[in-house]
Structures are given as C-alpha cells and as structure tokens.
Tab-separated table of C-alpha atoms in Angstrom:
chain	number	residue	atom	x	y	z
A	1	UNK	CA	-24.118	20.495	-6.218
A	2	UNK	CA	-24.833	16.934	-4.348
A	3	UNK	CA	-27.296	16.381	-6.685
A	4	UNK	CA	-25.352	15.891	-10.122
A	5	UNK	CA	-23.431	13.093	-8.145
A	6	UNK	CA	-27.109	11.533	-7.254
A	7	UNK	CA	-28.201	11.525	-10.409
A	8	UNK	CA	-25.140	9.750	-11.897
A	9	UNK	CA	-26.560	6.250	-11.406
A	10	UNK	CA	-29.869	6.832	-12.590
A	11	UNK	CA	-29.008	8.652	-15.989
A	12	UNK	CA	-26.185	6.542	-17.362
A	13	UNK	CA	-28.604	3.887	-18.471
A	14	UNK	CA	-30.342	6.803	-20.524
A	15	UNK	CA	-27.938	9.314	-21.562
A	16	UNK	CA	-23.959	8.170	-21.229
A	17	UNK	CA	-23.083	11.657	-22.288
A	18	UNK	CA	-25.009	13.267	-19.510
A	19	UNK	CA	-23.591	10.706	-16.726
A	20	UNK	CA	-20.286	10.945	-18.328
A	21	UNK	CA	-20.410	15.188	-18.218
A	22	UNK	CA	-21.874	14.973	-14.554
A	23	UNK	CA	-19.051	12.470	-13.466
A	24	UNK	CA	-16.622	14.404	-14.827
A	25	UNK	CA	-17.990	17.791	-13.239
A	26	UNK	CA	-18.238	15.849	-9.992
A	27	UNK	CA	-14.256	15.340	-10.562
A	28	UNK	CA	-13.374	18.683	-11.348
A	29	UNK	CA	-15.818	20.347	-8.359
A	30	UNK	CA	-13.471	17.706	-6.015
A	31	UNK	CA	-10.490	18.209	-7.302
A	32	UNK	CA	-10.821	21.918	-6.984
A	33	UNK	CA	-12.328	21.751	-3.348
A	34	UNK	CA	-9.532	19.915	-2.434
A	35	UNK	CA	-7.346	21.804	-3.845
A	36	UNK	CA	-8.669	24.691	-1.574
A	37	UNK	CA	-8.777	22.630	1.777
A	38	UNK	CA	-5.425	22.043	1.152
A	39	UNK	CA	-4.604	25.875	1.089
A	40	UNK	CA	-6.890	25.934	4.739
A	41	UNK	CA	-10.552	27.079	3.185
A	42	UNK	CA	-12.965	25.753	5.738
A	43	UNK	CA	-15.952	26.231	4.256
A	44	UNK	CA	-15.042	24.524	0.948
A	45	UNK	CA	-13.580	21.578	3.160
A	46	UNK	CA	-17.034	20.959	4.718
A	47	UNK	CA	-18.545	21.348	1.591
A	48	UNK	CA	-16.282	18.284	-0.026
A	49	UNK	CA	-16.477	16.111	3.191
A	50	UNK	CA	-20.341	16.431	3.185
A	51	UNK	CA	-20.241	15.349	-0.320
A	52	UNK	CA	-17.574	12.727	0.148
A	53	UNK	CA	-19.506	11.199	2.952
A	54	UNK	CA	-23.649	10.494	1.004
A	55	UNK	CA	-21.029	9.151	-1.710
A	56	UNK	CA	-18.756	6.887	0.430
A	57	UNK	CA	-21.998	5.722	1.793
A	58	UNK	CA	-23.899	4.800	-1.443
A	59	UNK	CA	-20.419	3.228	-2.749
A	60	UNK	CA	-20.674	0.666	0.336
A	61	UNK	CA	-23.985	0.170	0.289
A	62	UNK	CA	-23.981	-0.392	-2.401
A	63	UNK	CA	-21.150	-3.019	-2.977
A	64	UNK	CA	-21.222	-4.400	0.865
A	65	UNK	CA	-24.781	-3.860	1.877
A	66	UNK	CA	-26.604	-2.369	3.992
A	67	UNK	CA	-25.119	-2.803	7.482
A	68	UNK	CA	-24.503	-1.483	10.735
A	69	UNK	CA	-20.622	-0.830	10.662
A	70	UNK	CA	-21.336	0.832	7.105
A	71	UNK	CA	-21.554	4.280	9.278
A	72	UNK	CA	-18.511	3.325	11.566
A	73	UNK	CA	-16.951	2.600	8.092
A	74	UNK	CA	-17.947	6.222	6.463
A	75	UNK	CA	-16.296	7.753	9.442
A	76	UNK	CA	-12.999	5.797	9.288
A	77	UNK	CA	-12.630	6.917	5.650
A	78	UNK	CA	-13.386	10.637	6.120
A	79	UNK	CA	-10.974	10.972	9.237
A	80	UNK	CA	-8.016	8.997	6.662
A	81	UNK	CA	-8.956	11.499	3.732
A	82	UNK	CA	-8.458	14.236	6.530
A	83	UNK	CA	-4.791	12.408	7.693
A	84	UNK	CA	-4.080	12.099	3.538
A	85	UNK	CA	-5.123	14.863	2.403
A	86	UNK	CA	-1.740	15.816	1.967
A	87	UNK	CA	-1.068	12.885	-0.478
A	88	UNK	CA	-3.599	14.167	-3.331
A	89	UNK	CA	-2.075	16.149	-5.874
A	90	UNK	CA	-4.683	18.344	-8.227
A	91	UNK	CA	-2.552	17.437	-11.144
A	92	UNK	CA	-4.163	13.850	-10.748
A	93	UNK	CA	-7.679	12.834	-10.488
A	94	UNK	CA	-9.533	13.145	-7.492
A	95	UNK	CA	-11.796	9.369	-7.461
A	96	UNK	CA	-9.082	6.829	-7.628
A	97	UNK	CA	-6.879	8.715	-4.846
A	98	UNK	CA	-10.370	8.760	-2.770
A	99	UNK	CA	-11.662	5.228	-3.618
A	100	UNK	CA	-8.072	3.914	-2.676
A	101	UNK	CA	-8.656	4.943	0.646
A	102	UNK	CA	-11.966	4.490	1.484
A	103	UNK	CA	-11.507	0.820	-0.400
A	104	UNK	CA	-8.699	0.360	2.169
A	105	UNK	CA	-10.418	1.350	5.242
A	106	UNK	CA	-13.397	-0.878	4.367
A	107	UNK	CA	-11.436	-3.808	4.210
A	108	UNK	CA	-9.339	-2.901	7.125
A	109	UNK	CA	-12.317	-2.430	9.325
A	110	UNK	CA	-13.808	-5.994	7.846
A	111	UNK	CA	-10.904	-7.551	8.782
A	112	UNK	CA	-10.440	-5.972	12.592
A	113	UNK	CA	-13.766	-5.092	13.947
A	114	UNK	CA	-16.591	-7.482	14.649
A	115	UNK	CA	-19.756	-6.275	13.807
A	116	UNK	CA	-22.854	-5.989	16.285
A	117	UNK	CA	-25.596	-6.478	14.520
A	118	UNK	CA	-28.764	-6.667	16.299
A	119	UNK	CA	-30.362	-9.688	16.393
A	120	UNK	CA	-32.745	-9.467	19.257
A	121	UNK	CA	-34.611	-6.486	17.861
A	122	UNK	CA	-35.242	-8.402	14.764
A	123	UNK	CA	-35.926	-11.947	16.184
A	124	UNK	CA	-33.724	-13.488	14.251
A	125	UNK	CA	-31.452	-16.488	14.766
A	126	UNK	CA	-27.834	-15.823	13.020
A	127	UNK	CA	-29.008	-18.733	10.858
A	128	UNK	CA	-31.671	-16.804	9.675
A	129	UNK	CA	-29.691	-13.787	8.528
A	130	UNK	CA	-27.023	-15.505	6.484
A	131	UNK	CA	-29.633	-17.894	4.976
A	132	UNK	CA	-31.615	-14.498	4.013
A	133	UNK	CA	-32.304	-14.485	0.321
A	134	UNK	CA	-29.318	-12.045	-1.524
A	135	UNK	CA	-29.631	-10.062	-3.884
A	136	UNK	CA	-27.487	-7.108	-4.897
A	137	UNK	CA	-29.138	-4.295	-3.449
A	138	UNK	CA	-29.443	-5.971	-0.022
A	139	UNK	CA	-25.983	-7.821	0.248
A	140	UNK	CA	-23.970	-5.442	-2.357
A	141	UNK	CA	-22.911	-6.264	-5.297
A	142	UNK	CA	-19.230	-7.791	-4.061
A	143	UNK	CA	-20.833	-9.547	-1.353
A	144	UNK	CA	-23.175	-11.395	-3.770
A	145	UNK	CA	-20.134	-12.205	-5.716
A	146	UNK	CA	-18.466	-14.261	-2.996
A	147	UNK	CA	-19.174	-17.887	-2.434
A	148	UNK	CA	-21.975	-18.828	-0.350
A	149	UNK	CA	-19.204	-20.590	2.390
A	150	UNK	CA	-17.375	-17.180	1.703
A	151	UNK	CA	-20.583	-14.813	2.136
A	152	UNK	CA	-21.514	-17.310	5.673
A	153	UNK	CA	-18.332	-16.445	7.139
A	154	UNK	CA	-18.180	-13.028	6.434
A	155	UNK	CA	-21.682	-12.207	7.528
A	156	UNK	CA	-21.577	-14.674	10.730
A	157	UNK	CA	-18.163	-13.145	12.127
A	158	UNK	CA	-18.017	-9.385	10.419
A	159	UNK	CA	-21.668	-8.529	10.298
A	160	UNK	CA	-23.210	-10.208	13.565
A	161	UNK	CA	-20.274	-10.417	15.412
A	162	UNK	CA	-19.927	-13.718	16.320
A	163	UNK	CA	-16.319	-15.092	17.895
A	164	UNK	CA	-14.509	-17.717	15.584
A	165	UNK	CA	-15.602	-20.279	17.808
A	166	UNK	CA	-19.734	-19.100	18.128
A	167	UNK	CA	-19.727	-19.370	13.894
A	168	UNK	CA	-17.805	-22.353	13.663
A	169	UNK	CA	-20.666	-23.700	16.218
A	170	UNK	CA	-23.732	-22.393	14.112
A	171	UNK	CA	-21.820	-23.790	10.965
A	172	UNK	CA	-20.830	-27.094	13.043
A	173	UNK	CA	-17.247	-26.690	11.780
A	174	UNK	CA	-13.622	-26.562	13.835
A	175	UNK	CA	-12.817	-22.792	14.847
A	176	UNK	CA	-9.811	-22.945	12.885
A	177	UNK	CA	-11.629	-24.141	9.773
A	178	UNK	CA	-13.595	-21.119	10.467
A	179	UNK	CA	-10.435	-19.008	10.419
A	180	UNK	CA	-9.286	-19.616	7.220
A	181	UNK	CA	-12.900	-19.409	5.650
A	182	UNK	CA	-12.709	-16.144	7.410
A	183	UNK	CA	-9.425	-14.960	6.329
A	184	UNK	CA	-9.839	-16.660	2.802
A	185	UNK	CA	-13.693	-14.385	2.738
A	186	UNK	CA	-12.099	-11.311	3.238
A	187	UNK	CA	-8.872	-11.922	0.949
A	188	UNK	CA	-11.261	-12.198	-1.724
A	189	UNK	CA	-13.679	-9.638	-1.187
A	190	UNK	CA	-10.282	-7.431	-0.832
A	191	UNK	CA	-9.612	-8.570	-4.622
A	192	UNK	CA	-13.511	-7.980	-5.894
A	193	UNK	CA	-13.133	-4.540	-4.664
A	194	UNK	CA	-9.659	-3.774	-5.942
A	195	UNK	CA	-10.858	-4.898	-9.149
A	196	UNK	CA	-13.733	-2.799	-8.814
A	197	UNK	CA	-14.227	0.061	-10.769
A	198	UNK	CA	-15.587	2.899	-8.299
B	1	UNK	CA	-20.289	7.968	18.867
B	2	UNK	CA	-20.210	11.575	17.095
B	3	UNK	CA	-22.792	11.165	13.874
B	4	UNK	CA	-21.302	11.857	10.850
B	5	UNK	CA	-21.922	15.815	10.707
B	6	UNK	CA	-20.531	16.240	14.091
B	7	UNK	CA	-17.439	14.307	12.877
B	8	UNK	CA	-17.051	16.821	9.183
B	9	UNK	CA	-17.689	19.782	11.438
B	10	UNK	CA	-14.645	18.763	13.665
B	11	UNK	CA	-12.348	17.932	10.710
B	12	UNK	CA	-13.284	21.404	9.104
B	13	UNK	CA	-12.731	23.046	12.224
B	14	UNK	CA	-9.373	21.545	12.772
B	15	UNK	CA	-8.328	21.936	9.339
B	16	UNK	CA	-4.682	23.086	8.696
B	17	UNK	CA	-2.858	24.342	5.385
B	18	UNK	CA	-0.935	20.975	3.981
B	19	UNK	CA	1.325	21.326	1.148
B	20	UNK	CA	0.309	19.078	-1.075
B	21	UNK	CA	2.823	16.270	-2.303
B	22	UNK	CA	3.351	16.565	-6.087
B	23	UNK	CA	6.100	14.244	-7.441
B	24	UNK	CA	6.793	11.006	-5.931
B	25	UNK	CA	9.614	10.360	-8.916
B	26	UNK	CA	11.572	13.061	-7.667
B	27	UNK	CA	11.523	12.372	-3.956
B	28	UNK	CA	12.634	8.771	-4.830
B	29	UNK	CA	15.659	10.040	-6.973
B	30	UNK	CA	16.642	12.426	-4.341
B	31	UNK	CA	16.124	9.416	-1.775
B	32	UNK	CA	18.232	7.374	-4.159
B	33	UNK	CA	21.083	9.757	-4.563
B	34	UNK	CA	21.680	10.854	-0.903
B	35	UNK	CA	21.662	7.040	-0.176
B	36	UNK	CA	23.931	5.972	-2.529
B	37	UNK	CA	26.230	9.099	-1.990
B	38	UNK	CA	25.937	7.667	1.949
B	39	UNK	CA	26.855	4.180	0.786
B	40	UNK	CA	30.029	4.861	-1.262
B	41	UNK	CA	31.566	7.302	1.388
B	42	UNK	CA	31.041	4.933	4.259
B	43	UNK	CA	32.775	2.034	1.992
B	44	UNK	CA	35.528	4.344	0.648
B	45	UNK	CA	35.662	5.158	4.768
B	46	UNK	CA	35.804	1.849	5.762
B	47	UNK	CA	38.611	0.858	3.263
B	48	UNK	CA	40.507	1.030	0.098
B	49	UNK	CA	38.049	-0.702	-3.310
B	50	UNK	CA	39.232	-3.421	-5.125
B	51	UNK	CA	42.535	-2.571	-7.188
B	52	UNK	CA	41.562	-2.553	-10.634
B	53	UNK	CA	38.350	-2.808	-9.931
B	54	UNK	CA	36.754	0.484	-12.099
B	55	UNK	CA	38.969	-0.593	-15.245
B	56	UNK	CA	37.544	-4.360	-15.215
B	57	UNK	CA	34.182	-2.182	-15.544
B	58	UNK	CA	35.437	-1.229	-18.795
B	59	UNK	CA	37.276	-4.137	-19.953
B	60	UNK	CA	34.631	-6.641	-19.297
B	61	UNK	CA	31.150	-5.597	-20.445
B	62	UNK	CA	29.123	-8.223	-18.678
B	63	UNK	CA	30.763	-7.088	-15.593
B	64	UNK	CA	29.354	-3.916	-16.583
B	65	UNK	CA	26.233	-5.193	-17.603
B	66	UNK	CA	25.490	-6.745	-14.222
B	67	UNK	CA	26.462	-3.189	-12.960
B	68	UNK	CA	23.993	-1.738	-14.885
B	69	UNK	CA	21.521	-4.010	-13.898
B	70	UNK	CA	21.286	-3.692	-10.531
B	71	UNK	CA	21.586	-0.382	-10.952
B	72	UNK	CA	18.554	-0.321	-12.513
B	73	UNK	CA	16.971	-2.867	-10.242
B	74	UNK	CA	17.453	-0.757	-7.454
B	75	UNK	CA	15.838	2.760	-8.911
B	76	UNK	CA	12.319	0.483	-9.851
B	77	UNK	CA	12.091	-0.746	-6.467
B	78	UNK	CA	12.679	2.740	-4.777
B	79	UNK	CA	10.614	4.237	-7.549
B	80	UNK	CA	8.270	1.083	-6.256
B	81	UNK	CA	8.139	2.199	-2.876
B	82	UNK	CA	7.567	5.867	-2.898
B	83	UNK	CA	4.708	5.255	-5.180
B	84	UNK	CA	3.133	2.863	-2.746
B	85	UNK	CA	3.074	6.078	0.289
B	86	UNK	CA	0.648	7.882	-1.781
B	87	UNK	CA	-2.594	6.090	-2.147
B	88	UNK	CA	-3.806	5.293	-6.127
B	89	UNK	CA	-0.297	5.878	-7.023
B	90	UNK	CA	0.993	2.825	-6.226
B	91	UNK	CA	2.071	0.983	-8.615
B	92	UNK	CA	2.015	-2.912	-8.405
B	93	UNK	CA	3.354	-3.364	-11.806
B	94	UNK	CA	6.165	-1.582	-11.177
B	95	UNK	CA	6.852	-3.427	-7.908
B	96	UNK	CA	6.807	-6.709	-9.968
B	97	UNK	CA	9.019	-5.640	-12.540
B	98	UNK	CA	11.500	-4.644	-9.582
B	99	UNK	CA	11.041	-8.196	-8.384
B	100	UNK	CA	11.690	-9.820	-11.692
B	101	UNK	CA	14.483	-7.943	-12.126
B	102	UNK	CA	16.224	-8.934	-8.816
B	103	UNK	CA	15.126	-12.505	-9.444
B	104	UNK	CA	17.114	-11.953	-13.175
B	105	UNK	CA	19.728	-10.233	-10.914
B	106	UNK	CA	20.141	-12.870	-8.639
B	107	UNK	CA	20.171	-15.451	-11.483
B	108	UNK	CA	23.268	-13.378	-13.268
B	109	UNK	CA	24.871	-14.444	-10.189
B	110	UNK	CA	23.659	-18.143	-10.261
B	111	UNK	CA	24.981	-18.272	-13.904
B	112	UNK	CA	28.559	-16.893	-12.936
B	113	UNK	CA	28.794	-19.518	-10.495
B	114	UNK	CA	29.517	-21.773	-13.675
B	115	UNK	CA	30.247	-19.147	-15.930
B	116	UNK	CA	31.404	-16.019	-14.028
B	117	UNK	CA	31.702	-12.645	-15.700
B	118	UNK	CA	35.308	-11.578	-13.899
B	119	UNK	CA	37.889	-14.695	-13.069
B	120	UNK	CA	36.961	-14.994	-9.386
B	121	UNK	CA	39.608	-13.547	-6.902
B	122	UNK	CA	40.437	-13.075	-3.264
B	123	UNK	CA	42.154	-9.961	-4.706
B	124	UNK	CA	39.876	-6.842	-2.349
B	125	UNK	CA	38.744	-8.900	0.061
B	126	UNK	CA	36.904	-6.741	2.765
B	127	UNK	CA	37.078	-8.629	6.027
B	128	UNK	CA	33.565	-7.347	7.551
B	129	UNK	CA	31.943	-6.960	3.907
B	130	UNK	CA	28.587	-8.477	4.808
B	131	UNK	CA	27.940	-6.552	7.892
B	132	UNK	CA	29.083	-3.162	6.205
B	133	UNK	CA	26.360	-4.574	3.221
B	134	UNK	CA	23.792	-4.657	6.411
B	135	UNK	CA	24.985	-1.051	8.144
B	136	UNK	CA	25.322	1.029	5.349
B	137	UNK	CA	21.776	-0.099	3.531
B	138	UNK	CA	20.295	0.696	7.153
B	139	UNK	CA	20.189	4.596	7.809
B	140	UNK	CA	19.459	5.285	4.211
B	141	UNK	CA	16.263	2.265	4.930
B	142	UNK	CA	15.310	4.634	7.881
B	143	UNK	CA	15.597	7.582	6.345
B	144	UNK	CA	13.314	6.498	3.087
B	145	UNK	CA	10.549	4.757	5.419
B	146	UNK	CA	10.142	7.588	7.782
B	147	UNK	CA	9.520	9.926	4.895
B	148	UNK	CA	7.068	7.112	3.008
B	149	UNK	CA	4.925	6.938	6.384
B	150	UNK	CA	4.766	10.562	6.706
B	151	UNK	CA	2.851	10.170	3.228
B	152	UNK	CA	-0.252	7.499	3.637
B	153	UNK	CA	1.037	4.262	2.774
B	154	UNK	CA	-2.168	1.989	2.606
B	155	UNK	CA	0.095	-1.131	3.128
B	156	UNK	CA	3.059	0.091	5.347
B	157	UNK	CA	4.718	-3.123	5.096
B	158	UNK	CA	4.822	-3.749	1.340
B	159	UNK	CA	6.455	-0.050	1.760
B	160	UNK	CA	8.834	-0.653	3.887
B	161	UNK	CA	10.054	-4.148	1.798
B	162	UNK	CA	10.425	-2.309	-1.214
B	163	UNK	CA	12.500	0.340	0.291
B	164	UNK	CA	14.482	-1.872	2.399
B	165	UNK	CA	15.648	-4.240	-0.483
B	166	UNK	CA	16.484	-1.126	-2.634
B	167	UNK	CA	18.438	0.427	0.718
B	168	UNK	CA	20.121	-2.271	1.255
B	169	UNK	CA	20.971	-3.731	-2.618
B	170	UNK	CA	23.228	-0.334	-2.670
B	171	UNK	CA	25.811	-0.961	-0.729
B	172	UNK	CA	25.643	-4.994	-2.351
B	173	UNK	CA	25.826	-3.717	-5.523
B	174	UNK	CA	28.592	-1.355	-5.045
B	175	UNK	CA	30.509	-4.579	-2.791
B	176	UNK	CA	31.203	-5.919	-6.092
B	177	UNK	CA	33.294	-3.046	-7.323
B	178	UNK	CA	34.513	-2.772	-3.544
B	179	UNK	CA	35.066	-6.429	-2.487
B	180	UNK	CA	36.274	-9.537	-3.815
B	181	UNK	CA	34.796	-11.067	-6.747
B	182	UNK	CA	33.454	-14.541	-6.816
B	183	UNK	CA	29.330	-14.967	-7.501
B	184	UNK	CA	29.073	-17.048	-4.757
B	185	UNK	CA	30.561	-14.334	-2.234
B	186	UNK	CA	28.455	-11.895	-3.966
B	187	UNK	CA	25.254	-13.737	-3.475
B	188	UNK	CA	26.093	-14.931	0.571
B	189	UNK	CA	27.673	-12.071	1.425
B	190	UNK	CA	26.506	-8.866	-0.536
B	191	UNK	CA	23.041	-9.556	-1.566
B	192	UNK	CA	22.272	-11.577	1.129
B	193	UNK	CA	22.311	-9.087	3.350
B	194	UNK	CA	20.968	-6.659	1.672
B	195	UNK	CA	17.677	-9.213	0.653
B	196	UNK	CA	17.205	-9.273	4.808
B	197	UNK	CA	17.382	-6.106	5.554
B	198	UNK	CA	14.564	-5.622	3.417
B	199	UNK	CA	12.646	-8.382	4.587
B	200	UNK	CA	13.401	-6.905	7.938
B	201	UNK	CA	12.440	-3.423	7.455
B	202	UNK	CA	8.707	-5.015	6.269
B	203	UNK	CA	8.534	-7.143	9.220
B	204	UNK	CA	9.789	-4.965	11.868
B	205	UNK	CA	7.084	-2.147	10.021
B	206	UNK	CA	4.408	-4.931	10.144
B	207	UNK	CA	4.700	-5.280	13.633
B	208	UNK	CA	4.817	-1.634	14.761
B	209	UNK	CA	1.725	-1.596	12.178
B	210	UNK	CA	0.240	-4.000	14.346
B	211	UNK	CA	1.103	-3.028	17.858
B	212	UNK	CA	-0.180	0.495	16.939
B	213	UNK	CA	-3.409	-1.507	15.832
B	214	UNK	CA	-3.583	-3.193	18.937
C-alpha cells in the first residue's frame, strides 16, 4: 500500500495518468482509514499513521531539508492529527485537511524551538553551514526560495540553535536586527508553504 | 525521546471512537440563532425598544437596508469563524469579505453622520446602552469560542476575533432598533463596543494561547 504513495514522485514526469490514479487511490485508501479510526479500528489507525508519517517526512524534507528537528517535527504533526482527528469529515478530501496541519505544526515548531544541530561532530563552524552550497534537495525547495539574509537567519537560529544574540554575532549585526530578520524569515517561509501545493 | 513507531503504537493504542464533525454551516447558524435569541431577550429584559422603532423599518428602506446589512455582516463573520476551527476549511476569503463588509457597515454610519437614514432622536434612549452592547455580545462570545477550540483551530486567535466581533455586533445591531438613533451614537456606543469585544476575545485567546505555550 506505502508503495503507490512512493512511487508518486517518480512517475508523474512519465505517466500523469498513472501519478494522477495513484494520488487519487492514496486519497481514497486515507480517507477511508480515517474514516475507520474514527469509528475506533486500531489496526487501520496504525496502518494510516505509519503511512502518514514516511509521507509527512518526505513532504519536509523535501520542502525544508534535511534536518534534525524534521523528526521532532513528524511527531508534533502525528500527535495533532491524533487531537484533530475529530475535525476531518470523509465527505471532504483527506490531503488538504492533513497538509493544513502538518503545514501548521512545521511552522509553529520553526518559530518556538531552537534547533540543535550538531556542529562538533561535523567540524563545522556555523559559518560554514549557512554558507553551504543550496540546492533543493539539501535545503528544500521553500528554503531555497527564501532570500539568502532570510535562509542565514533561519538556519543560524532554527537549525543550529543559536540565541538571537550568538547569530547576530556570527552575522556582526544588532540582536534586534536579528529579530526581525528572524521573524520576517519565518513569516515568509509561512507564506511559501501556504502557497504550496502539497 | 520515543522514535516514531513507539509514538503510532501509543496513539493506536489510545485510540477512542470520535464523532466526526460534518457541517461547520450548521453549527454556526445554530451558534447564530441561540445568540441572537440571547441578545434580544436580555434587551427586551433590560427595557422597553424604541417606540416606533419596527414601523420606521418599514417606512424607511435605508434604515432597513443598514438592517439588512449588518445582518448579513454578522452571519459571514460567524460563518468566518467556525470555518477557521476545522483545519483546510477555513476560509480566508470569507473572513475578508466579513471585514469589508463591516468596513462598508461602518462607513453607512460615517455617511449618516451627514446624511443619516432616520432624523436623529433622543427618542429610546437606553441609559447603559453601551455596556449592555458589551454584556450581552459576551456569553454568546464564550459560548461560540469554547465550542471552536474544542474543534482544532490552527490560529486560535484569528478564531476567537471573528467570533467575538460577530458576538458582539448582535446586540449593536439590534441597539439601533432598541436605542436612540443618531450615527454617531451608533458608531461610539453600539459598534464600538461590540468592535472591542472582539478584539478582546482574540487577545485575551492569544494570550491563554501563549501562556499554555509557555
């Protein structure tokens, strides 16, 4: 069953009909386990949350990158799709109600958790990992699309987990010029993934 | 930290039957009628309307008009607000219609100053009108956030706003049937207060929000 959802990405640069049929069967097979969690069947409730979760993860990856708090992140979303599961009716379709949420709790964790990324392990300065050269698959696709001052702040304070103050210093800017770059960052990544079609 | 299959294993294992929430439409009309049901007793309660006041609804259409209007205002914004407890169903074109329409509201108001649609009065004049605007928009406020964040609201605040201004802009609307007429009463005194309680629901919402964060 996981697999059709796998295979999405790959196929819809060869066959559109094919990706098209296998995103829609995704929909329906979501929809309908849902439906049956919401009536108390267990087994089908694992079933979509095991699902839910290799998706969630390739959707961040994807458009974030590939970072610590990504994991932190899947959790958050799968314990608010448990606490609003409630909220989804089967007369509507299953991805937007999920990407709402997990598109929420990204940003939400972004903007109140500091991320503790490692840099001893790797031997890098923080320098070094914002000045790392982007692309999509290794900063996700959003992230590329922010400014590089944008992208800096995000990474420095988000990603590494450096105070206000520690970024402002590697940046050799005022903390509170740091602030709004921050706060400015994340409004916009917000918007990117609003606008973006999951 | 629990990996991610310890965490689905204890969700599934915890899982309860929910029923699931179908129409958001119809809980906001309910919401809507109860309230305004709640609104007119308490005013009727409080004191005797405006004499003459339901004929001028039929004598003078703009009166009527404005009426309508806010009516109608009020119904998008709850309409607004229930949407925004259930996530994807939110509906932020809705919202600013609401908002455009209590800006156009408002400006009906603006115009009478100059231009009024009924030849202002004392005639009805409620002594405590703006704090029964503020008392009577409040339990029906309550009532409609509780029930919103028992849904998932993804912005709690922007929730609670929408439902405040329409919980409070019934009892304002239904002051100018009740009250005095003059625009610029109506606007200080009527909308006014409703506009805040609003504006207070989202920031007292916001800071529980918060607190709860923290």
């Amino acid at each position: 069953m996981r697999r059709s959802t796998q295979l999405v990405g790959a196929s819809q640069f060869i066959m559109p009909h094919i990706a098209n049929d296998l995103y829609q069967s995704d929909e329906a097979r979501w929809s309908a386990l849902m439906s049956s969690a919401q009536s108390g069947n267990e087994s089908d409730y694992r079933l979509l949350l095991s699902e839910l979760s290799a998706v969630i993860i390739r959707y961040l990856h994807s458009r974030i990158g590939e970072h610590d708090f990504i994991e932190d992140c899947v959790q958050e979303s799968l314990i608010a799709l448990h606490k609003a599961r409630h909220t989804y009716d089967p007369a509507r379709r299953f991805r937007p109600w999920m990407f709402a949420i997990v598109k929420h709790k990204a940003i939400d964790m972004l903007r109140h958790d500091r991320g503790r990324k490692d840099l001893v392990e790797t031997g890098q300065t923080p320098l070094d990992t914002v000045a790392e050269p982007l692309d999509d698959d290794a900063s996700g696709q959003l992230m590329g699309g922010l400014a590089p001052d944008d992208r800096q702040a995000i990474t420095l304070t988000k990603i590494i987990g450096l105070s206000n103050a520690e970024a402002a210093g590697q940046l050799s800017i005022s903390e509170s010029a740091m602030k709004v770059r921050v706060h400015r960052a994340i409004h916009r990544l917000k918007r990117l993934m609003e606008a973006d079609v999951a | 930290m629990k990996t991610t299959d310890e965490l689905i294993s204890q969700l599934a294992s915890e899982l309860e039957p929910v029923k699931p929430v179908k129409d958001t439409s119809a809980r906001s009309l309910v919401w809507l009628g109860l309230s305004t049901v709640f609104a007119l007793l308490a005013i009727h309660w409080y004191g005797p309307i405006r004499p003459g006041a339901l004929q001028q609804l039929l004598t003078h259409p703009r009166f009527m008009l404005e009426i309508l209007f806010g009516g109608a205002t009020i119904a998008v914004l709850a309409l607004a607000g229930f949407r925004s407890a259930i996530p994807a169903a939110s509906a932020p074109r809705l919202a600013f219609v609401g908002l455009v329409m209590l800006a156009l509201w408002l400006a009906s108001y603006l115009v009478g100053i100059v231009s009024p649609a009924l030849e202002p009065s004392m005639l009805g004049k409620r002594e405590h009108c703006v704090f029964e605007t503020f008392l009577y928009g409040l339990p029906p406020a309550v009532l409609g956030i509780v029930v919103c964040l028992r849904l998932y609201p993804l912005n709690p605040g922007v929730m609670a706003l929408r439902i405040g201004l329409a919980a409070g802009l019934i009892p304002a609307l239904y002051m100018q049937i009740a009250c005095m007429y003059d625009p610029v009463h109506a606007l200080t005194l009527h909308m006014l207060p409703g506009i805040l309680l609003g504006l207070g629901c989202a920031g007292l919402v916001w800071l529980l929000q918060r607190r709860q964060r923290n």
